Tab-separated table of C-alpha atoms in Angstrom:
chain	number	residue	atom	x	y	z
W	1	MET	CA	89.356	209.143	283.642
W	2	ALA	CA	89.796	205.590	284.922
W	3	GLY	CA	92.900	203.584	285.788
W	4	GLY	CA	93.803	200.627	283.599
W	5	SER	CA	95.321	198.475	286.357
W	6	LEU	CA	96.126	198.409	290.057
W	7	LEU	CA	98.967	200.804	289.224
W	8	THR	CA	96.514	203.659	288.668
W	9	GLN	CA	93.252	202.403	290.158
W	10	GLY	CA	91.598	204.838	292.559
W	11	LEU	CA	93.587	207.930	291.585
W	12	GLU	CA	90.671	209.772	289.965
W	13	SER	CA	90.162	212.209	292.851
W	14	LEU	CA	93.646	213.639	292.345
W	15	GLY	CA	92.422	215.303	289.169
W	16	SER	CA	90.493	217.882	291.191
W	17	LYS	CA	93.562	219.087	293.088
W	18	SER	CA	95.074	221.322	290.389
W	19	LYS	CA	95.464	221.703	286.632
W	20	ALA	CA	99.104	220.562	286.740
W	21	ILE	CA	98.176	217.368	288.571
W	22	ARG	CA	95.210	216.742	286.254
W	23	ILE	CA	97.443	216.973	283.172
W	24	LYS	CA	100.119	214.704	284.635
W	25	LEU	CA	97.505	212.200	285.810
W	26	ALA	CA	95.982	212.001	282.311
W	27	GLU	CA	99.456	211.328	280.932
W	28	LEU	CA	99.991	208.578	283.512
W	29	TYR	CA	96.687	206.914	282.585
W	30	ALA	CA	97.634	206.940	278.902
W	31	LEU	CA	101.043	205.419	279.619
W	32	ASP	CA	99.462	202.786	281.852
W	33	ASP	CA	97.087	201.754	279.060
W	34	LYS	CA	100.023	201.435	276.655
W	35	LEU	CA	102.030	199.454	279.205
W	36	GLN	CA	99.206	196.996	279.852
W	37	ALA	CA	98.597	196.525	276.114
W	38	ALA	CA	102.293	195.891	275.485
W	39	HIS	CA	102.456	193.424	278.334
W	40	GLN	CA	99.406	191.485	277.137
W	41	GLN	CA	100.943	191.275	273.667
W	42	ALA	CA	104.226	190.060	275.160
W	43	LYS	CA	102.380	187.350	277.094
W	44	ARG	CA	100.644	186.192	273.913
W	45	ASP	CA	104.038	186.043	272.205
W	46	ASP	CA	105.584	184.332	275.261
W	47	ASP	CA	108.227	187.029	275.365
W	48	LEU	CA	108.913	190.065	277.568
W	49	GLY	CA	109.848	192.231	274.601
W	50	GLU	CA	111.682	195.515	274.319
W	51	GLU	CA	108.351	197.310	273.911
W	52	VAL	CA	107.333	196.429	277.468
W	53	VAL	CA	110.640	197.694	278.860
W	54	THR	CA	110.289	200.966	276.964
W	55	LYS	CA	106.690	201.527	278.088
W	56	TYR	CA	107.574	200.538	281.637
W	57	THR	CA	110.403	203.066	281.829
W	58	ALA	CA	108.172	205.853	280.492
W	59	PHE	CA	105.464	204.984	283.007
W	60	LEU	CA	107.879	205.076	285.957
W	61	THR	CA	109.298	208.417	284.824
W	62	CYS	CA	105.830	209.973	284.593
W	63	ARG	CA	104.837	208.475	287.918
W	64	GLN	CA	107.852	210.028	289.627
W	65	GLN	CA	107.005	213.400	288.096
W	66	LEU	CA	103.458	213.144	289.468
W	67	ILE	CA	104.794	212.256	292.931
W	68	ALA	CA	107.090	215.281	292.846
W	69	GLU	CA	104.188	217.576	291.909
W	70	LEU	CA	102.023	216.182	294.720
W	71	GLU	CA	104.793	216.675	297.258
W	72	ARG	CA	105.410	220.200	295.977
W	73	GLN	CA	101.743	221.012	296.660
W	74	ASN	CA	101.782	219.268	300.077
W	75	ILE	CA	99.256	216.664	298.900
W	76	ALA	CA	99.379	213.130	300.309
W	77	VAL	CA	100.837	210.625	297.865
W	78	PRO	CA	98.392	207.686	297.471
W	79	TRP	CA	99.666	204.178	298.177
W	80	GLN	CA	99.399	203.239	294.480
W	81	LEU	CA	102.177	205.697	293.677
W	82	ARG	CA	104.321	204.431	296.558
W	83	MET	CA	104.407	200.809	295.411
W	84	THR	CA	107.944	199.537	294.905
W	85	ILE	CA	108.986	198.145	291.544
W	86	ASP	CA	108.802	194.602	292.936
W	87	ASP	CA	105.142	195.166	293.833
W	88	LEU	CA	103.993	196.633	290.524
W	89	GLU	CA	101.298	194.543	288.893
W	90	LEU	CA	102.095	193.535	285.352
W	91	THR	CA	100.214	190.214	285.466
W	92	VAL	CA	96.672	189.166	286.362
W	93	SER	CA	97.885	187.741	289.702
W	94	PRO	CA	99.003	190.637	291.932
W	95	ARG	CA	102.144	190.003	293.973
W	96	GLN	CA	102.081	186.368	292.906
W	97	GLY	CA	105.473	185.447	294.338
W	98	GLU	CA	104.629	186.873	297.744
W	99	GLN	CA	101.224	185.192	297.652
W	100	GLU	CA	102.835	181.808	297.062
W	101	HIS	CA	104.948	182.350	300.164
W	102	LEU	CA	101.967	183.510	302.205
W	103	GLY	CA	99.808	180.645	301.017
W	104	ASP	CA	96.050	180.519	300.597
W	105	LEU	CA	93.086	178.811	302.225
W	106	THR	CA	94.400	175.374	301.273
W	107	SER	CA	97.541	175.818	303.405
W	108	LEU	CA	97.097	178.974	305.542
W	109	GLY	CA	100.722	179.799	304.844
W	110	SER	CA	103.807	178.624	306.701
W	111	LEU	CA	102.481	176.970	309.836
W	112	ARG	CA	104.990	175.826	312.442
W	113	PRO	CA	104.784	172.232	313.707
W	114	GLY	CA	102.196	172.051	316.455
W	115	ALA	CA	100.413	175.228	315.357
W	116	HIS	CA	96.808	175.763	316.404
W	117	VAL	CA	94.167	176.549	313.776
W	118	LEU	CA	90.597	177.629	314.534
W	119	VAL	CA	87.894	177.663	311.862
W	120	VAL	CA	84.708	179.493	312.834
W	121	GLY	CA	81.319	179.783	311.155
W	122	ASP	CA	82.067	176.806	308.916
W	123	GLY	CA	78.443	176.100	307.983
W	124	ASN	CA	78.483	172.521	306.724
W	125	PHE	CA	82.168	172.035	307.728
W	126	SER	CA	83.202	171.446	304.125
W	127	TYR	CA	86.030	173.994	304.364
W	128	ALA	CA	87.502	172.166	307.362
W	129	ARG	CA	87.269	168.974	305.315
W	130	ALA	CA	89.059	170.605	302.380
W	131	PHE	CA	91.827	171.847	304.683
W	132	LEU	CA	92.140	168.392	306.244
W	133	ARG	CA	92.447	166.740	302.848
W	134	ALA	CA	95.102	169.231	301.737
W	135	ASN	CA	97.108	168.810	304.951
W	136	SER	CA	96.324	165.278	306.108
W	137	SER	CA	100.021	164.442	306.513
W	138	ARG	CA	100.336	167.220	309.126
W	139	ILE	CA	97.100	166.695	311.087
W	140	GLY	CA	96.266	163.956	313.563
W	141	ASN	CA	98.145	161.903	316.110
W	142	SER	CA	101.074	161.151	313.802
W	143	THR	CA	102.663	163.080	310.962
W	144	ALA	CA	104.630	162.023	307.917
W	145	ASP	CA	107.895	163.490	309.258
W	146	ASN	CA	107.268	162.697	312.956
W	147	SER	CA	106.950	166.418	313.766
W	148	GLN	CA	104.289	167.856	316.026
W	149	PRO	CA	100.912	167.708	314.271
W	150	LEU	CA	98.748	170.711	313.527
W	151	HIS	CA	95.907	171.140	315.993
W	152	VAL	CA	92.779	172.036	314.021
W	153	THR	CA	89.489	173.018	315.637
W	154	ALA	CA	86.500	173.470	313.318
W	155	SER	CA	83.333	175.100	314.602
W	156	SER	CA	79.967	176.458	313.560
W	157	LEU	CA	77.223	178.489	315.202
W	158	ASP	CA	74.591	175.773	314.865
W	159	THR	CA	74.082	172.920	317.267
W	160	GLU	CA	74.770	169.474	315.858
W	161	SER	CA	71.062	168.708	315.481
W	162	GLN	CA	70.448	172.033	313.695
W	163	LEU	CA	73.412	171.357	311.446
W	164	VAL	CA	72.294	167.980	310.145
W	165	GLU	CA	68.726	169.240	309.741
W	166	MET	CA	69.812	172.175	307.547
W	167	TYR	CA	72.672	170.365	305.799
W	168	PRO	CA	71.918	166.627	305.633
W	169	ARG	CA	75.218	165.875	303.868
W	170	ALA	CA	77.154	167.326	306.804
W	171	ARG	CA	77.000	164.032	308.729
W	172	SER	CA	79.521	162.326	306.464
W	173	ILE	CA	81.753	165.416	306.627
W	174	LEU	CA	81.756	165.316	310.428
W	175	ASP	CA	82.698	161.641	310.360
W	176	GLU	CA	85.656	162.394	308.094
W	177	LEU	CA	86.832	165.235	310.333
W	178	HIS	CA	86.674	163.097	313.466
W	179	ALA	CA	88.573	160.297	311.753
W	180	GLY	CA	91.220	162.730	310.506
W	181	GLY	CA	92.013	164.211	313.903
W	182	VAL	CA	90.100	167.500	313.617
W	183	GLN	CA	88.342	168.652	316.771
W	184	VAL	CA	84.736	169.647	316.038
W	185	ARG	CA	82.808	172.165	318.128
W	186	HIS	CA	79.129	173.072	317.740
W	187	GLY	CA	77.262	176.126	318.990
W	188	VAL	CA	80.305	178.420	318.857
W	189	ASN	CA	79.524	182.106	318.334
W	190	ALA	CA	82.372	183.774	316.421
W	191	THR	CA	81.679	187.076	318.193
W	192	GLY	CA	82.298	185.575	321.649
W	193	LEU	CA	85.322	183.306	321.226
W	194	GLU	CA	86.896	184.454	324.487
W	195	SER	CA	84.011	182.864	326.408
W	196	TYR	CA	84.818	179.334	325.213
W	197	SER	CA	87.449	176.958	326.542
W	198	PHE	CA	89.951	175.984	323.846
W	199	GLN	CA	92.536	173.552	325.190
W	200	ASP	CA	94.831	170.728	324.182
W	201	GLU	CA	96.374	168.017	326.335
W	202	ALA	CA	99.936	169.332	326.070
W	203	HIS	CA	99.422	173.071	326.556
W	204	GLY	CA	96.104	173.568	328.336
W	205	SER	CA	94.504	176.815	327.179
W	206	VAL	CA	95.793	177.811	323.760
W	207	LEU	CA	96.078	180.873	321.565
W	208	PHE	CA	95.578	180.331	317.870
W	209	ASP	CA	98.120	180.826	315.105
W	210	ARG	CA	95.352	181.055	312.510
W	211	ILE	CA	91.692	181.966	312.868
W	212	VAL	CA	89.621	181.470	309.709
W	213	PHE	CA	86.161	182.870	308.991
W	214	ASN	CA	84.877	182.252	305.469
W	215	PHE	CA	81.919	184.234	304.132
W	216	PRO	CA	80.577	185.703	307.384
W	217	HIS	CA	77.041	186.972	307.038
W	218	TYR	CA	74.560	188.574	309.367
W	219	ALA	CA	71.161	186.963	308.842
W	220	ALA	CA	68.134	188.762	310.268
W	221	ASP	CA	65.672	186.359	311.908
W	222	GLY	CA	67.965	183.517	310.934
W	223	GLY	CA	67.671	184.456	307.265
W	224	VAL	CA	65.105	181.729	306.569
W	225	GLY	CA	62.200	181.904	304.197
W	226	ASN	CA	61.814	185.585	303.362
W	227	LYS	CA	63.493	186.144	299.997
W	228	ASN	CA	62.602	189.832	300.029
W	229	LYS	CA	64.260	190.594	303.360
W	230	ARG	CA	67.523	192.493	302.924
W	231	ASN	CA	70.039	192.773	305.727
W	232	LYS	CA	71.276	196.300	306.308
W	233	ILE	CA	74.944	196.664	305.501
W	234	HIS	CA	75.803	198.132	308.905
W	235	ARG	CA	74.783	194.793	310.425
W	236	HIS	CA	77.486	193.033	308.429
W	237	ARG	CA	80.058	195.618	309.499
W	238	GLN	CA	79.013	195.188	313.111
W	239	LEU	CA	79.407	191.421	312.767
W	240	LEU	CA	82.949	191.886	311.454
W	241	LEU	CA	83.800	194.350	314.217
W	242	GLU	CA	82.516	192.042	316.951
W	243	PHE	CA	84.325	189.070	315.417
W	244	PHE	CA	87.645	190.915	315.204
W	245	THR	CA	87.251	192.176	318.777
W	246	SER	CA	86.689	188.637	319.987
W	247	ALA	CA	89.276	186.931	317.776
W	248	THR	CA	92.123	189.189	318.916
W	249	GLN	CA	91.592	187.885	322.454
W	250	VAL	CA	92.384	184.285	321.446
W	251	LEU	CA	95.014	185.076	318.778
W	252	ALA	CA	98.729	184.396	319.273
W	253	SER	CA	100.976	187.477	319.112
W	254	ASP	CA	102.294	186.459	315.693
W	255	GLY	CA	99.018	184.878	314.581
W	256	GLN	CA	96.845	185.776	311.615
W	257	ILE	CA	93.111	186.154	311.033
W	258	TRP	CA	91.861	185.076	307.592
W	259	VAL	CA	88.478	186.402	306.446
W	260	THR	CA	87.070	185.626	303.004
W	261	LEU	CA	84.247	187.742	301.574
W	262	CYS	CA	82.230	187.560	298.379
W	263	ALA	CA	83.225	189.780	295.461
W	264	GLY	CA	82.646	193.458	296.171
W	265	GLN	CA	81.915	193.131	299.873
W	266	GLY	CA	85.320	193.907	301.384
W	267	GLY	CA	85.860	197.229	299.668
W	268	THR	CA	89.629	197.023	299.082
W	269	ARG	CA	91.475	198.131	295.947
W	270	LEU	CA	91.839	194.488	294.933
W	271	GLU	CA	88.155	194.227	294.016
W	272	ARG	CA	87.798	193.870	290.258
W	273	LYS	CA	84.558	195.820	290.341
W	274	GLN	CA	84.805	198.805	292.649
W	275	ARG	CA	81.809	199.886	294.722
W	276	ALA	CA	81.248	203.137	296.560
W	277	VAL	CA	82.807	202.917	300.023
W	278	GLY	CA	79.394	203.211	301.653
W	279	ASP	CA	78.195	200.151	299.732
W	280	THR	CA	80.918	197.854	301.112
W	281	TRP	CA	81.513	196.126	304.432
W	282	GLN	CA	84.646	198.252	304.980
W	283	ILE	CA	86.537	195.279	306.355
W	284	VAL	CA	89.888	197.066	306.693
W	285	SER	CA	88.361	199.827	308.819
W	286	CYS	CA	86.501	197.285	310.955
W	287	ALA	CA	89.740	195.414	311.604
W	288	ALA	CA	91.690	198.609	312.299
W	289	SER	CA	89.231	199.451	315.074
W	290	THR	CA	90.580	196.407	316.929
W	291	GLY	CA	94.261	197.064	316.211
W	292	LEU	CA	94.611	194.785	313.179
W	293	LEU	CA	96.538	195.501	309.971
W	294	LEU	CA	95.633	194.141	306.548
W	295	HIS	CA	98.756	192.041	305.941
W	296	ASP	CA	97.651	190.623	302.598
W	297	ALA	CA	94.673	190.222	300.277
W	298	HIS	CA	94.339	187.744	297.439
W	299	PHE	CA	91.690	185.994	295.412
W	300	CYS	CA	90.266	182.880	297.022
W	301	PRO	CA	91.381	179.611	295.335
W	302	VAL	CA	87.805	178.607	294.545
W	303	ASP	CA	88.627	175.808	292.096
W	304	GLU	CA	91.297	174.254	294.314
W	305	LEU	CA	88.956	174.240	297.306
W	306	ALA	CA	86.187	172.653	295.230
W	307	GLU	CA	88.552	169.864	294.182
W	308	LEU	CA	89.246	169.253	297.879
W	309	GLY	CA	85.538	168.936	298.659
W	310	TYR	CA	84.505	172.452	299.646
W	311	TYR	CA	81.123	173.731	298.505
W	312	SER	CA	79.214	176.790	299.658
W	313	VAL	CA	75.908	176.467	301.476
W	314	GLY	CA	73.791	178.737	303.605
W	315	TYR	CA	71.795	180.769	301.126
W	316	GLN	CA	68.649	181.557	303.159
W	317	SER	CA	70.091	179.175	305.797
W	318	ARG	CA	69.533	176.187	303.561
W	319	GLU	CA	71.719	173.784	301.634
W	320	LYS	CA	71.813	176.165	298.692
W	321	ALA	CA	75.005	177.520	297.190
W	322	PHE	CA	75.904	181.186	296.777
W	323	TRP	CA	78.237	182.878	294.299
W	324	ILE	CA	81.878	182.796	295.438
W	325	ASP	CA	83.792	183.477	292.204
W	326	GLN	CA	86.224	186.401	292.559
W	327	SER	CA	85.840	186.273	296.340
W	328	ILE	CA	88.773	187.733	298.250
W	329	THR	CA	90.658	186.426	301.269
W	330	HIS	CA	91.860	189.140	303.652
W	331	VAL	CA	94.728	188.303	306.018
W	332	PHE	CA	95.099	190.400	309.172
W	333	CYS	CA	97.786	190.594	311.836
W	334	SER	CA	98.497	192.699	314.900
W	335	GLU	CA	100.625	195.831	314.727
W	336	ALA	CA	104.336	195.144	315.248
W	337	PRO	CA	107.662	196.638	314.127
W	338	GLY	CA	108.410	195.661	310.551
W	339	ARG	CA	104.820	194.789	309.667
W	340	GLY	CA	103.142	196.835	306.978
W	341	SER	CA	99.670	197.245	305.547
W	342	PHE	CA	98.888	195.760	302.133
W	343	PHE	CA	96.445	198.593	301.417
W	344	PRO	CA	97.143	201.503	303.802
W	345	ILE	CA	94.003	203.166	305.128
W	346	GLU	CA	93.423	206.731	303.964
W	347	TRP	CA	91.270	209.228	305.833
W	348	THR	CA	90.214	212.819	305.197
W	349	ARG	CA	89.248	215.269	307.914
W	350	ASP	CA	88.296	218.945	307.540
W	351	VAL	CA	89.352	221.616	310.041
W	352	SER	CA	87.959	225.166	310.137
W	353	PHE	CA	89.135	228.124	312.213
W	354	TRP	CA	89.378	231.903	312.338
W	355	VAL	CA	92.717	233.390	311.324
W	356	THR	CA	93.497	235.842	314.137
W	357	ASP	CA	96.805	237.137	312.772
W	358	GLU	CA	96.947	237.172	308.980
W	359	LYS	CA	100.493	238.547	308.952
W	360	LEU	CA	101.744	235.691	311.111
W	361	PHE	CA	99.688	232.921	309.527
W	362	THR	CA	101.225	230.770	306.778
W	363	GLU	CA	100.329	227.331	305.480
W	364	GLU	CA	103.808	226.123	306.430
W	365	LEU	CA	103.193	227.173	310.035
W	366	LEU	CA	99.775	225.515	310.017
W	367	LEU	CA	101.184	222.286	308.607
W	368	ALA	CA	103.889	222.249	311.284
W	369	VAL	CA	101.235	222.488	314.019
W	370	VAL	CA	99.176	219.726	312.395
W	371	ARG	CA	102.149	217.392	311.967
W	372	ASP	CA	102.964	217.686	315.668
W	373	HIS	CA	99.926	215.468	316.217
W	374	PHE	CA	100.556	212.969	313.395
W	375	SER	CA	103.917	211.262	313.880
W	376	SER	CA	105.973	211.478	310.696
W	377	GLU	CA	107.522	208.096	311.555
W	378	THR	CA	104.213	206.278	311.264
W	379	MET	CA	101.816	208.572	309.400
W	380	THR	CA	101.653	210.766	306.332
W	381	VAL	CA	99.580	213.940	306.478
W	382	SER	CA	99.055	216.702	303.942
W	383	MET	CA	96.502	219.479	303.578
W	384	LEU	CA	94.562	221.378	300.955
W	385	LEU	CA	92.706	224.685	301.286
W	386	LEU	CA	89.003	224.069	300.661
W	387	ASP	CA	87.365	227.370	301.520
W	388	GLU	CA	87.977	230.955	302.655
W	389	TYR	CA	85.347	233.243	304.131
W	390	ARG	CA	85.595	236.809	305.439
W	391	CYS	CA	82.988	238.068	307.878
W	392	VAL	CA	81.491	241.362	306.687
W	393	LYS	CA	80.901	242.641	310.227
W	394	SER	CA	84.185	241.692	311.913
W	395	ASN	CA	86.432	241.470	308.828
W	396	ARG	CA	87.832	238.252	310.270
W	397	LYS	CA	88.889	235.538	307.842
W	398	SER	CA	87.829	231.933	308.273
W	399	VAL	CA	89.555	229.062	306.478
W	400	THR	CA	88.778	225.380	305.997
W	401	TYR	CA	91.537	222.899	305.229
W	402	ARG	CA	91.221	219.253	304.292
W	403	LEU	CA	93.705	216.905	305.940
W	404	ASP	CA	94.689	213.738	304.048
W	405	ILE	CA	95.965	211.174	306.549
W	406	SER	CA	97.360	207.699	305.905
W	407	SER	CA	99.688	205.102	307.399
W	408	SER	CA	101.390	202.030	305.990
W	409	CYS	CA	102.281	200.558	309.402
W	410	LEU	CA	99.450	201.512	311.775
W	411	ALA	CA	95.955	200.146	312.195
W	412	LEU	CA	94.651	203.649	311.625
W	413	SER	CA	91.136	203.482	313.012
W	414	ARG	CA	88.368	206.025	312.641
W	415	ASP	CA	88.399	206.780	316.372
W	416	LEU	CA	92.168	207.323	316.408
W	417	VAL	CA	92.031	209.671	313.419
W	418	ASN	CA	89.146	211.614	314.959
W	419	THR	CA	91.082	212.018	318.207
W	420	LEU	CA	94.271	213.146	316.478
W	421	ALA	CA	92.401	215.570	314.212
W	422	GLN	CA	90.554	217.062	317.172
W	423	ASN	CA	93.833	217.446	319.080
W	424	ALA	CA	95.353	219.198	316.069
W	425	LEU	CA	92.365	221.540	315.796
W	426	THR	CA	92.591	222.341	319.509
W	427	ALA	CA	96.268	223.210	319.053
W	428	ILE	CA	95.428	225.447	316.079
W	429	GLU	CA	92.739	227.240	318.083
W	430	GLY	CA	95.235	227.809	320.892
W	431	SER	CA	97.987	229.089	318.609
W	432	PRO	CA	98.904	232.757	318.028
W	433	PHE	CA	97.297	232.665	314.579
W	434	GLY	CA	94.048	230.716	315.092
W	435	ALA	CA	90.795	230.761	317.045
W	436	SER	CA	87.747	228.540	317.299
W	437	ARG	CA	84.913	229.119	314.849
W	438	ALA	CA	82.599	228.939	317.868
W	439	THR	CA	83.867	232.305	319.117
């Protein structure tokens, strides 16, 4: 089975939970296919059509029935089934209205007058040029409406001499940036931003409202010359982790970090072609490790940026382009009341223990102990029995349960989940009904 849209994408694993869920899930997939077909026909006819409304209503009814069955079996409800009606994707542009409000790489959203923007790892600086051209009336010493101008700092890892050697056309770009009021910095390592002095005349040291890193890439030995050398994926994840760790130290409390990756790299549900989790950069998990939430994700406006003068370079550290179609921009923010995650992180952890009192033990009692360690206000946790084993010699019964853990408002990192799961297991082992498997 495979989902036909973001409404059902990634639900396949639910089919293994029980026969009732498998049947209802198959029905949901079929209704989703019919809904998408009806909607495409309505778009061709330039009309919403009664058929779409009918299919939509049937889909929502089935979806609610599936949610009820999952809750009855104490199984975590995936984020796809928790999407509100306003969020449901019925067009090729997910959450288009919200995206227009958030903005994209041409605007970086609603920036207050006098906001500070930092662009890191900009290669040939053509993105900074594109942003300048799109916002020239708001950048520089004077603005069109006499408001405070945006303060834009563009940087790259290379020294200026390295830059013009690798990217000869960068010289004219630098000239345009200087003339337009953009501050240019060379030799800036995006994984050590806190070690640099970023200041302006009015405020001294500044924190940034936006930090932008487009197409980060770890290049072994500089990435030059050896076409057969492949960079291990954990190196890219480590680069992201070190960048996020550094960026949070120079980010304003209500600031945002924008990271754009090539198609397939990020590993979110927005990817049009899904990869196995282990084959992605796991950007959301990397960010969560530093306390950042995925506030939004949307497809990069490749054509609009090209019209503004952006072009990709850096393939094998040369002035060669790389494929950026269907690339995705990920927008991160710090945890705060009222902020939610665009794609909540989901984790699974298995716990095993001896049942010391089979008359006392119930799954309801176990779940109550587990939930004491996962706040119901910020996290959702459910469990499923994976295995039972009875020791022939002692007649003791051992059980293994899988915990499904998720949060729509926390940067739920791997370390945090591991700590909470271990605390829950310790509580189980110290309860009247459980004991450690090590005994």
